[in-house]
PDB file of C-alpha atoms in Angstrom:
ATOM      1  CA  UNK A   1      34.946 -60.632 107.449  1.00 45.00           C
ATOM      2  CA  UNK A   2      31.746 -62.419 106.609  1.00 51.00           C
ATOM      3  CA  UNK A   3      28.109 -60.480 105.196  1.00 51.00           C
ATOM      4  CA  UNK A   4      26.413 -62.006 107.900  1.00 71.00           C
ATOM      5  CA  UNK A   5      29.059 -60.863 110.818  1.00 92.00           C
ATOM      6  CA  UNK A   6      28.513 -57.528 109.433  1.00 97.00           C
ATOM      7  CA  UNK A   7      25.665 -55.477 112.743  1.00 97.00           C
ATOM      8  CA  UNK A   8      23.392 -52.209 111.961  1.00 98.00           C
ATOM      9  CA  UNK A   9      23.014 -49.848 114.626  1.00 98.00           C
ATOM     10  CA  UNK A  10      20.970 -47.712 113.243  1.00 98.00           C
ATOM     11  CA  UNK A  11      20.493 -43.876 115.077  1.00 97.00           C
ATOM     12  CA  UNK A  12      16.646 -43.498 115.464  1.00 96.00           C
ATOM     13  CA  UNK A  13      16.220 -40.589 116.774  1.00 95.00           C
ATOM     14  CA  UNK A  14      17.999 -38.860 114.677  1.00 93.00           C
ATOM     15  CA  UNK A  15      16.333 -39.908 112.253  1.00 94.00           C
ATOM     16  CA  UNK A  16      12.852 -39.134 113.496  1.00 96.00           C
ATOM     17  CA  UNK A  17      13.956 -35.495 113.569  1.00 94.00           C
ATOM     18  CA  UNK A  18      15.757 -34.868 110.775  1.00 94.00           C
ATOM     19  CA  UNK A  19      12.689 -36.859 108.654  1.00 95.00           C
ATOM     20  CA  UNK A  20      10.190 -34.746 110.556  1.00 95.00           C
ATOM     21  CA  UNK A  21      12.012 -31.286 109.945  1.00 94.00           C
ATOM     22  CA  UNK A  22      12.898 -32.584 105.966  1.00 94.00           C
ATOM     23  CA  UNK A  23       8.943 -33.281 105.138  1.00 94.00           C
ATOM     24  CA  UNK A  24       6.383 -31.138 105.455  1.00 90.00           C
ATOM     25  CA  UNK A  25       2.915 -30.644 106.044  1.00 89.00           C
ATOM     26  CA  UNK A  26       2.105 -35.032 105.551  1.00 95.00           C
ATOM     27  CA  UNK A  27      -0.968 -36.323 107.363  1.00 95.00           C
ATOM     28  CA  UNK A  28      -3.653 -39.589 106.493  1.00 95.00           C
ATOM     29  CA  UNK A  29      -7.787 -38.848 105.888  1.00 95.00           C
ATOM     30  CA  UNK A  30      -8.221 -39.022 110.005  1.00 94.00           C
ATOM     31  CA  UNK A  31      -5.351 -35.450 110.552  1.00 94.00           C
ATOM     32  CA  UNK A  32      -2.672 -37.475 111.560  1.00 95.00           C
ATOM     33  CA  UNK A  33       0.767 -35.833 110.769  1.00 96.00           C
ATOM     34  CA  UNK A  34       2.880 -38.272 109.080  1.00 97.00           C
ATOM     35  CA  UNK A  35       5.716 -36.972 107.322  1.00 97.00           C
ATOM     36  CA  UNK A  36       7.407 -38.448 110.474  1.00 97.00           C
ATOM     37  CA  UNK A  37       6.819 -41.933 109.646  1.00 97.00           C
ATOM     38  CA  UNK A  38       7.290 -41.695 106.386  1.00 97.00           C
ATOM     39  CA  UNK A  39      10.584 -40.638 105.734  1.00 96.00           C
ATOM     40  CA  UNK A  40      10.991 -42.770 109.005  1.00 96.00           C
ATOM     41  CA  UNK A  41       9.587 -46.100 106.477  1.00 97.00           C
ATOM     42  CA  UNK A  42      11.606 -44.650 104.012  1.00 95.00           C
ATOM     43  CA  UNK A  43      14.950 -45.019 105.931  1.00 95.00           C
ATOM     44  CA  UNK A  44      14.366 -47.785 106.795  1.00 95.00           C
ATOM     45  CA  UNK A  45      13.483 -49.518 102.776  1.00 96.00           C
ATOM     46  CA  UNK A  46      16.437 -48.216 101.392  1.00 95.00           C
ATOM     47  CA  UNK A  47      18.834 -50.041 104.300  1.00 95.00           C
ATOM     48  CA  UNK A  48      17.197 -52.687 103.827  1.00 94.00           C
ATOM     49  CA  UNK A  49      17.102 -52.552 100.015  1.00 95.00           C
ATOM     50  CA  UNK A  50      20.389 -51.318  99.586  1.00 94.00           C
ATOM     51  CA  UNK A  51      22.271 -53.222 102.428  1.00 94.00           C
ATOM     52  CA  UNK A  52      20.221 -56.049 103.166  1.00 94.00           C
ATOM     53  CA  UNK A  53      21.547 -56.714 106.564  1.00 95.00           C
ATOM     54  CA  UNK A  54      21.374 -60.195 108.980  1.00 94.00           C
ATOM     55  CA  UNK A  55      21.684 -58.062 112.441  1.00 96.00           C
ATOM     56  CA  UNK A  56      20.679 -54.079 112.749  1.00 96.00           C
ATOM     57  CA  UNK A  57      18.888 -52.894 115.485  1.00 96.00           C
ATOM     58  CA  UNK A  58      17.029 -49.398 116.134  1.00 97.00           C
ATOM     59  CA  UNK A  59      18.392 -47.487 119.249  1.00 98.00           C
ATOM     60  CA  UNK A  60      16.615 -43.721 120.596  1.00 96.00           C
ATOM     61  CA  UNK A  61      16.677 -41.707 123.002  1.00 94.00           C
ATOM     62  CA  UNK A  62      14.818 -42.888 126.496  1.00 91.00           C
ATOM     63  CA  UNK A  63      12.903 -40.104 128.202  1.00 89.00           C
ATOM     64  CA  UNK A  64      14.240 -37.569 130.613  1.00 90.00           C
ATOM     65  CA  UNK A  65      16.859 -36.070 132.208  1.00 93.00           C
ATOM     66  CA  UNK A  66      21.208 -37.890 131.618  1.00 95.00           C
ATOM     67  CA  UNK A  67      23.825 -38.401 133.044  1.00 95.00           C
ATOM     68  CA  UNK A  68      25.154 -35.287 131.006  1.00 96.00           C
ATOM     69  CA  UNK A  69      22.837 -32.979 133.238  1.00 95.00           C
ATOM     70  CA  UNK A  70      24.219 -34.233 136.243  1.00 94.00           C
ATOM     71  CA  UNK A  71      27.735 -32.448 134.879  1.00 95.00           C
ATOM     72  CA  UNK A  72      26.167 -29.878 132.856  1.00 94.00           C
ATOM     73  CA  UNK A  73      22.436 -28.304 134.080  1.00 94.00           C
ATOM     74  CA  UNK A  74      22.460 -26.776 130.691  1.00 94.00           C
ATOM     75  CA  UNK A  75      22.808 -29.041 128.620  1.00 94.00           C
ATOM     76  CA  UNK A  76      20.475 -28.836 125.618  1.00 93.00           C
ATOM     77  CA  UNK A  77      18.666 -26.307 127.276  1.00 91.00           C
ATOM     78  CA  UNK A  78      17.646 -24.320 124.016  1.00 89.00           C
ATOM     79  CA  UNK A  79      16.716 -26.879 123.129  1.00 87.00           C
ATOM     80  CA  UNK A  80      12.316 -26.214 122.479  1.00 89.00           C
ATOM     81  CA  UNK A  81      10.368 -29.486 123.734  1.00 89.00           C
ATOM     82  CA  UNK A  82       9.441 -32.397 121.686  1.00 90.00           C
ATOM     83  CA  UNK A  83       6.231 -30.667 119.357  1.00 94.00           C
ATOM     84  CA  UNK A  84       2.635 -32.478 119.506  1.00 95.00           C
ATOM     85  CA  UNK A  85       3.189 -33.450 115.960  1.00 95.00           C
ATOM     86  CA  UNK A  86       6.015 -35.686 116.038  1.00 95.00           C
ATOM     87  CA  UNK A  87       5.317 -36.743 120.221  1.00 95.00           C
ATOM     88  CA  UNK A  88       1.905 -38.775 118.452  1.00 96.00           C
ATOM     89  CA  UNK A  89       4.075 -40.179 115.208  1.00 97.00           C
ATOM     90  CA  UNK A  90       6.531 -41.712 117.604  1.00 95.00           C
ATOM     91  CA  UNK A  91       4.030 -44.742 118.879  1.00 95.00           C
ATOM     92  CA  UNK A  92       3.676 -45.880 114.695  1.00 97.00           C
ATOM     93  CA  UNK A  93       6.940 -45.600 113.995  1.00 97.00           C
ATOM     94  CA  UNK A  94       8.185 -48.100 117.156  1.00 95.00           C
ATOM     95  CA  UNK A  95       4.597 -50.057 115.127  1.00 96.00           C
ATOM     96  CA  UNK A  96       6.874 -50.441 111.937  1.00 96.00           C
ATOM     97  CA  UNK A  97       9.983 -51.038 113.185  1.00 96.00           C
ATOM     98  CA  UNK A  98       8.274 -53.884 115.408  1.00 95.00           C
ATOM     99  CA  UNK A  99       6.744 -55.129 111.587  1.00 95.00           C
ATOM    100  CA  UNK A 100      10.177 -55.478 110.700  1.00 93.00           C
ATOM    101  CA  UNK A 101      11.217 -57.274 113.480  1.00 94.00           C
ATOM    102  CA  UNK A 102      14.407 -54.508 114.441  1.00 95.00           C
ATOM    103  CA  UNK A 103      14.627 -54.860 117.909  1.00 95.00           C
ATOM    104  CA  UNK A 104      13.987 -51.926 119.617  1.00 95.00           C
ATOM    105  CA  UNK A 105      16.737 -50.248 122.882  1.00 96.00           C
ATOM    106  CA  UNK A 106      16.461 -47.516 125.568  1.00 96.00           C
ATOM    107  CA  UNK A 107      18.327 -46.706 128.256  1.00 96.00           C
ATOM    108  CA  UNK A 108      17.090 -44.197 130.999  1.00 95.00           C
ATOM    109  CA  UNK A 109      19.910 -41.743 131.494  1.00 95.00           C
ATOM    110  CA  UNK A 110      21.816 -42.351 128.320  1.00 96.00           C
ATOM    111  CA  UNK A 111      20.946 -41.054 124.720  1.00 96.00           C
ATOM    112  CA  UNK A 112      20.938 -43.996 121.510  1.00 97.00           C
ATOM    113  CA  UNK A 113      24.398 -42.413 120.702  1.00 97.00           C
ATOM    114  CA  UNK A 114      25.801 -43.895 124.460  1.00 98.00           C
ATOM    115  CA  UNK A 115      24.227 -47.180 123.833  1.00 98.00           C
ATOM    116  CA  UNK A 116      25.425 -47.330 120.149  1.00 98.00           C
ATOM    117  CA  UNK A 117      28.662 -46.675 120.684  1.00 98.00           C
ATOM    118  CA  UNK A 118      28.735 -49.184 123.659  1.00 98.00           C
ATOM    119  CA  UNK A 119      27.218 -52.330 121.444  1.00 98.00           C
ATOM    120  CA  UNK A 120      29.661 -50.736 118.181  1.00 98.00           C
ATOM    121  CA  UNK A 121      33.045 -50.880 120.839  1.00 98.00           C
ATOM    122  CA  UNK A 122      31.683 -54.493 122.020  1.00 97.00           C
ATOM    123  CA  UNK A 123      30.966 -55.915 118.585  1.00 97.00           C
ATOM    124  CA  UNK A 124      33.964 -55.124 117.849  1.00 97.00           C
ATOM    125  CA  UNK A 125      36.081 -57.091 120.078  1.00 96.00           C
ATOM    126  CA  UNK A 126      34.845 -60.264 119.273  1.00 96.00           C
ATOM    127  CA  UNK A 127      35.419 -59.613 115.566  1.00 95.00           C
ATOM    128  CA  UNK A 128      31.964 -58.334 113.984  1.00 97.00           C
ATOM    129  CA  UNK A 129      32.307 -55.434 111.726  1.00 97.00           C
ATOM    130  CA  UNK A 130      29.366 -52.252 112.786  1.00 98.00           C
ATOM    131  CA  UNK A 131      27.965 -49.534 110.210  1.00 98.00           C
ATOM    132  CA  UNK A 132      26.826 -47.186 112.605  1.00 98.00           C
ATOM    133  CA  UNK A 133      23.502 -45.658 110.497  1.00 97.00           C
ATOM    134  CA  UNK A 134      23.385 -42.304 111.121  1.00 96.00           C
ATOM    135  CA  UNK A 135      23.857 -38.758 109.487  1.00 92.00           C
ATOM    136  CA  UNK A 136      25.399 -37.496 113.927  1.00 93.00           C
ATOM    137  CA  UNK A 137      29.101 -36.127 113.388  1.00 93.00           C
ATOM    138  CA  UNK A 138      29.577 -36.524 116.895  1.00 95.00           C
ATOM    139  CA  UNK A 139      29.539 -40.271 115.490  1.00 97.00           C
ATOM    140  CA  UNK A 140      32.700 -39.544 114.326  1.00 98.00           C
ATOM    141  CA  UNK A 141      34.549 -40.122 117.704  1.00 98.00           C
ATOM    142  CA  UNK A 142      33.617 -44.281 117.059  1.00 98.00           C
ATOM    143  CA  UNK A 143      35.100 -44.455 113.842  1.00 98.00           C
ATOM    144  CA  UNK A 144      37.549 -47.198 113.403  1.00 98.00           C
ATOM    145  CA  UNK A 145      39.136 -49.875 110.822  1.00 97.00           C
ATOM    146  CA  UNK A 146      36.120 -51.726 112.001  1.00 97.00           C
ATOM    147  CA  UNK A 147      33.396 -49.275 112.568  1.00 98.00           C
ATOM    148  CA  UNK A 148      32.599 -47.158 110.325  1.00 98.00           C
ATOM    149  CA  UNK A 149      29.328 -44.169 109.509  1.00 98.00           C
ATOM    150  CA  UNK A 150      26.654 -44.736 106.440  1.00 97.00           C
ATOM    151  CA  UNK A 151      24.335 -42.080 106.392  1.00 94.00           C
ATOM    152  CA  UNK A 152      21.949 -43.273 103.823  1.00 92.00           C
ATOM    153  CA  UNK A 153      19.101 -39.829 103.477  1.00 88.00           C
ATOM    154  CA  UNK A 154      22.949 -38.142 101.699  1.00 91.00           C
ATOM    155  CA  UNK A 155      23.751 -41.717 100.560  1.00 93.00           C
ATOM    156  CA  UNK A 156      27.273 -40.861 101.488  1.00 95.00           C
ATOM    157  CA  UNK A 157      29.541 -43.220 104.096  1.00 97.00           C
ATOM    158  CA  UNK A 158      32.882 -42.786 105.604  1.00 97.00           C
ATOM    159  CA  UNK A 159      35.172 -44.595 106.953  1.00 97.00           C
ATOM    160  CA  UNK A 160      38.490 -44.640 108.563  1.00 98.00           C
ATOM    161  CA  UNK A 161      40.326 -43.921 105.970  1.00 97.00           C
ATOM    162  CA  UNK A 162      37.680 -40.987 104.318  1.00 97.00           C
ATOM    163  CA  UNK A 163      37.895 -39.024 108.373  1.00 97.00           C
ATOM    164  CA  UNK A 164      41.567 -38.757 107.734  1.00 97.00           C
ATOM    165  CA  UNK A 165      41.622 -37.785 104.770  1.00 96.00           C
ATOM    166  CA  UNK A 166      39.240 -35.341 105.183  1.00 94.00           C
ATOM    167  CA  UNK A 167      39.705 -34.347 109.088  1.00 94.00           C
ATOM    168  CA  UNK A 168      43.465 -34.933 109.207  1.00 95.00           C
ATOM    169  CA  UNK A 169      42.629 -35.891 112.547  1.00 96.00           C
ATOM    170  CA  UNK A 170      42.193 -38.981 114.415  1.00 97.00           C
ATOM    171  CA  UNK A 171      38.609 -40.805 115.462  1.00 98.00           C
ATOM    172  CA  UNK A 172      39.848 -40.030 118.774  1.00 96.00           C
ATOM    173  CA  UNK A 173      40.894 -36.742 119.377  1.00 98.00           C
ATOM    174  CA  UNK A 174      37.290 -35.111 117.650  1.00 98.00           C
ATOM    175  CA  UNK A 175      36.410 -34.579 121.149  1.00 98.00           C
ATOM    176  CA  UNK A 176      38.766 -32.499 122.104  1.00 98.00           C
ATOM    177  CA  UNK A 177      38.186 -30.453 119.047  1.00 98.00           C
ATOM    178  CA  UNK A 178      35.068 -30.378 120.275  1.00 97.00           C
ATOM    179  CA  UNK A 179      35.853 -29.681 123.750  1.00 97.00           C
ATOM    180  CA  UNK A 180      37.500 -26.491 122.229  1.00 97.00           C
ATOM    181  CA  UNK A 181      34.509 -25.500 120.291  1.00 97.00           C
ATOM    182  CA  UNK A 182      31.505 -26.697 121.568  1.00 96.00           C
ATOM    183  CA  UNK A 183      28.372 -27.176 119.645  1.00 94.00           C
ATOM    184  CA  UNK A 184      25.630 -25.064 120.189  1.00 92.00           C
ATOM    185  CA  UNK A 185      23.065 -28.187 118.883  1.00 90.00           C
ATOM    186  CA  UNK A 186      23.413 -29.238 121.926  1.00 94.00           C
ATOM    187  CA  UNK A 187      24.244 -26.611 123.685  1.00 94.00           C
ATOM    188  CA  UNK A 188      28.474 -26.963 124.891  1.00 96.00           C
ATOM    189  CA  UNK A 189      30.064 -24.189 125.604  1.00 96.00           C
ATOM    190  CA  UNK A 190      33.759 -24.695 124.687  1.00 96.00           C
ATOM    191  CA  UNK A 191      35.956 -21.877 124.648  1.00 96.00           C
ATOM    192  CA  UNK A 192      34.106 -18.894 123.141  1.00 94.00           C
ATOM    193  CA  UNK A 193      36.119 -17.573 120.209  1.00 92.00           C
ATOM    194  CA  UNK A 194      37.132 -20.337 119.120  1.00 95.00           C
ATOM    195  CA  UNK A 195      35.379 -21.574 116.273  1.00 94.00           C
ATOM    196  CA  UNK A 196      35.561 -25.374 114.977  1.00 95.00           C
ATOM    197  CA  UNK A 197      38.063 -24.365 112.043  1.00 96.00           C
ATOM    198  CA  UNK A 198      40.245 -22.972 114.655  1.00 95.00           C
ATOM    199  CA  UNK A 199      39.580 -25.790 117.187  1.00 97.00           C
ATOM    200  CA  UNK A 200      40.700 -28.795 114.145  1.00 96.00           C
ATOM    201  CA  UNK A 201      44.001 -26.639 113.766  1.00 95.00           C
ATOM    202  CA  UNK A 202      44.366 -26.295 117.429  1.00 96.00           C
ATOM    203  CA  UNK A 203      43.927 -30.087 117.230  1.00 97.00           C
ATOM    204  CA  UNK A 204      46.691 -31.288 114.746  1.00 96.00           C
ATOM    205  CA  UNK A 205      48.911 -29.163 116.016  1.00 95.00           C
ATOM    206  CA  UNK A 206      49.139 -30.400 119.739  1.00 96.00           C
ATOM    207  CA  UNK A 207      47.301 -33.531 119.993  1.00 96.00           C
ATOM    208  CA  UNK A 208      45.331 -32.701 122.398  1.00 97.00           C
ATOM    209  CA  UNK A 209      43.839 -31.284 124.627  1.00 97.00           C
ATOM    210  CA  UNK A 210      46.260 -31.618 127.202  1.00 97.00           C
ATOM    211  CA  UNK A 211      48.643 -31.165 124.632  1.00 96.00           C
ATOM    212  CA  UNK A 212      47.561 -28.333 124.657  1.00 96.00           C
ATOM    213  CA  UNK A 213      47.805 -26.983 127.424  1.00 96.00           C
ATOM    214  CA  UNK A 214      51.298 -28.185 128.308  1.00 96.00           C
ATOM    215  CA  UNK A 215      52.780 -25.772 125.783  1.00 95.00           C
ATOM    216  CA  UNK A 216      50.517 -22.890 126.076  1.00 94.00           C
ATOM    217  CA  UNK A 217      52.707 -19.887 126.204  1.00 91.00           C
ATOM    218  CA  UNK A 218      54.315 -21.079 123.229  1.00 89.00           C
ATOM    219  CA  UNK A 219      50.328 -19.907 121.335  1.00 90.00           C
ATOM    220  CA  UNK A 220      51.571 -16.253 119.369  1.00 85.00           C
ATOM    221  CA  UNK A 221      47.482 -15.057 119.998  1.00 86.00           C
ATOM    222  CA  UNK A 222      47.623 -13.397 123.082  1.00 88.00           C
ATOM    223  CA  UNK A 223      44.660 -13.433 123.265  1.00 89.00           C
ATOM    224  CA  UNK A 224      43.122 -16.557 121.848  1.00 91.00           C
ATOM    225  CA  UNK A 225      46.126 -18.166 124.743  1.00 92.00           C
ATOM    226  CA  UNK A 226      44.191 -14.882 127.640  1.00 93.00           C
ATOM    227  CA  UNK A 227      40.801 -17.068 127.017  1.00 93.00           C
ATOM    228  CA  UNK A 228      42.151 -20.841 126.637  1.00 96.00           C
ATOM    229  CA  UNK A 229      43.426 -20.438 130.268  1.00 95.00           C
ATOM    230  CA  UNK A 230      40.124 -19.363 131.670  1.00 96.00           C
ATOM    231  CA  UNK A 231      37.776 -21.347 130.289  1.00 97.00           C
ATOM    232  CA  UNK A 232      40.388 -24.138 130.933  1.00 97.00           C
ATOM    233  CA  UNK A 233      37.641 -26.299 133.084  1.00 97.00           C
ATOM    234  CA  UNK A 234      35.856 -25.595 130.634  1.00 97.00           C
ATOM    235  CA  UNK A 235      36.731 -27.362 127.614  1.00 97.00           C
ATOM    236  CA  UNK A 236      37.594 -29.827 129.774  1.00 98.00           C
ATOM    237  CA  UNK A 237      33.963 -30.632 130.670  1.00 97.00           C
ATOM    238  CA  UNK A 238      32.757 -29.768 127.576  1.00 97.00           C
ATOM    239  CA  UNK A 239      35.075 -32.361 126.243  1.00 98.00           C
ATOM    240  CA  UNK A 240      33.138 -34.545 127.861  1.00 97.00           C
ATOM    241  CA  UNK A 241      29.570 -33.531 127.117  1.00 97.00           C
ATOM    242  CA  UNK A 242      31.161 -34.195 124.123  1.00 97.00           C
ATOM    243  CA  UNK A 243      32.371 -37.898 124.584  1.00 98.00           C
ATOM    244  CA  UNK A 244      29.415 -40.592 123.443  1.00 98.00           C
ATOM    245  CA  UNK A 245      29.997 -43.745 127.212  1.00 97.00           C
ATOM    246  CA  UNK A 246      31.482 -46.480 125.054  1.00 97.00           C
ATOM    247  CA  UNK A 247      30.168 -48.117 128.375  1.00 95.00           C
TER     248      UNK A 247
END
């Protein structure tokens, strides 16, 4: 694979939030907050200097509800509104992205995750390699022979071999894990009483939600069995909410 056949897909929304929370107290001489602008720009500089991408795009969440809110009205309902001192920085961040001549991609009704997932699969089918620039573990489900993750803030890269070695499951199975454990950050409910470690153990053992429910009578812990039966629909809904839309 030639270097110019690798595309970098940057999770812009996630890095705005991370920069905003990681750096405190920065303003310019007029009092405009600049912490998110500064942190985001440092991430872009690291990307350009260390990876020198021939092709890259930056993806942002569009304002307003997404298709996941139609499936589950409480999706992300636990999140407070964006702080004013963060929102005022976003136009400046987009100006910096434009100055780097990087395309900005966002789409009403979808999250940046879904756009990155769609571009990732589209490019893979055409023989390209993809590096998803993000620190969000939700993207692990997209890792493949041609698609990997790189988090420039922590300088951590995750390819298919590393993910298999650390998680013990295939990337596609991680949405089944999240169907059971849920996700407190996004207010995805999962099954009460089942945390990430137990969920991972169950999917390692049974392969999928369908496999687990097909053999649910064989579970030795009766309380766990009862919870899984009671919250079956919630588990499958949670998997749907956690699945990145690649189409």
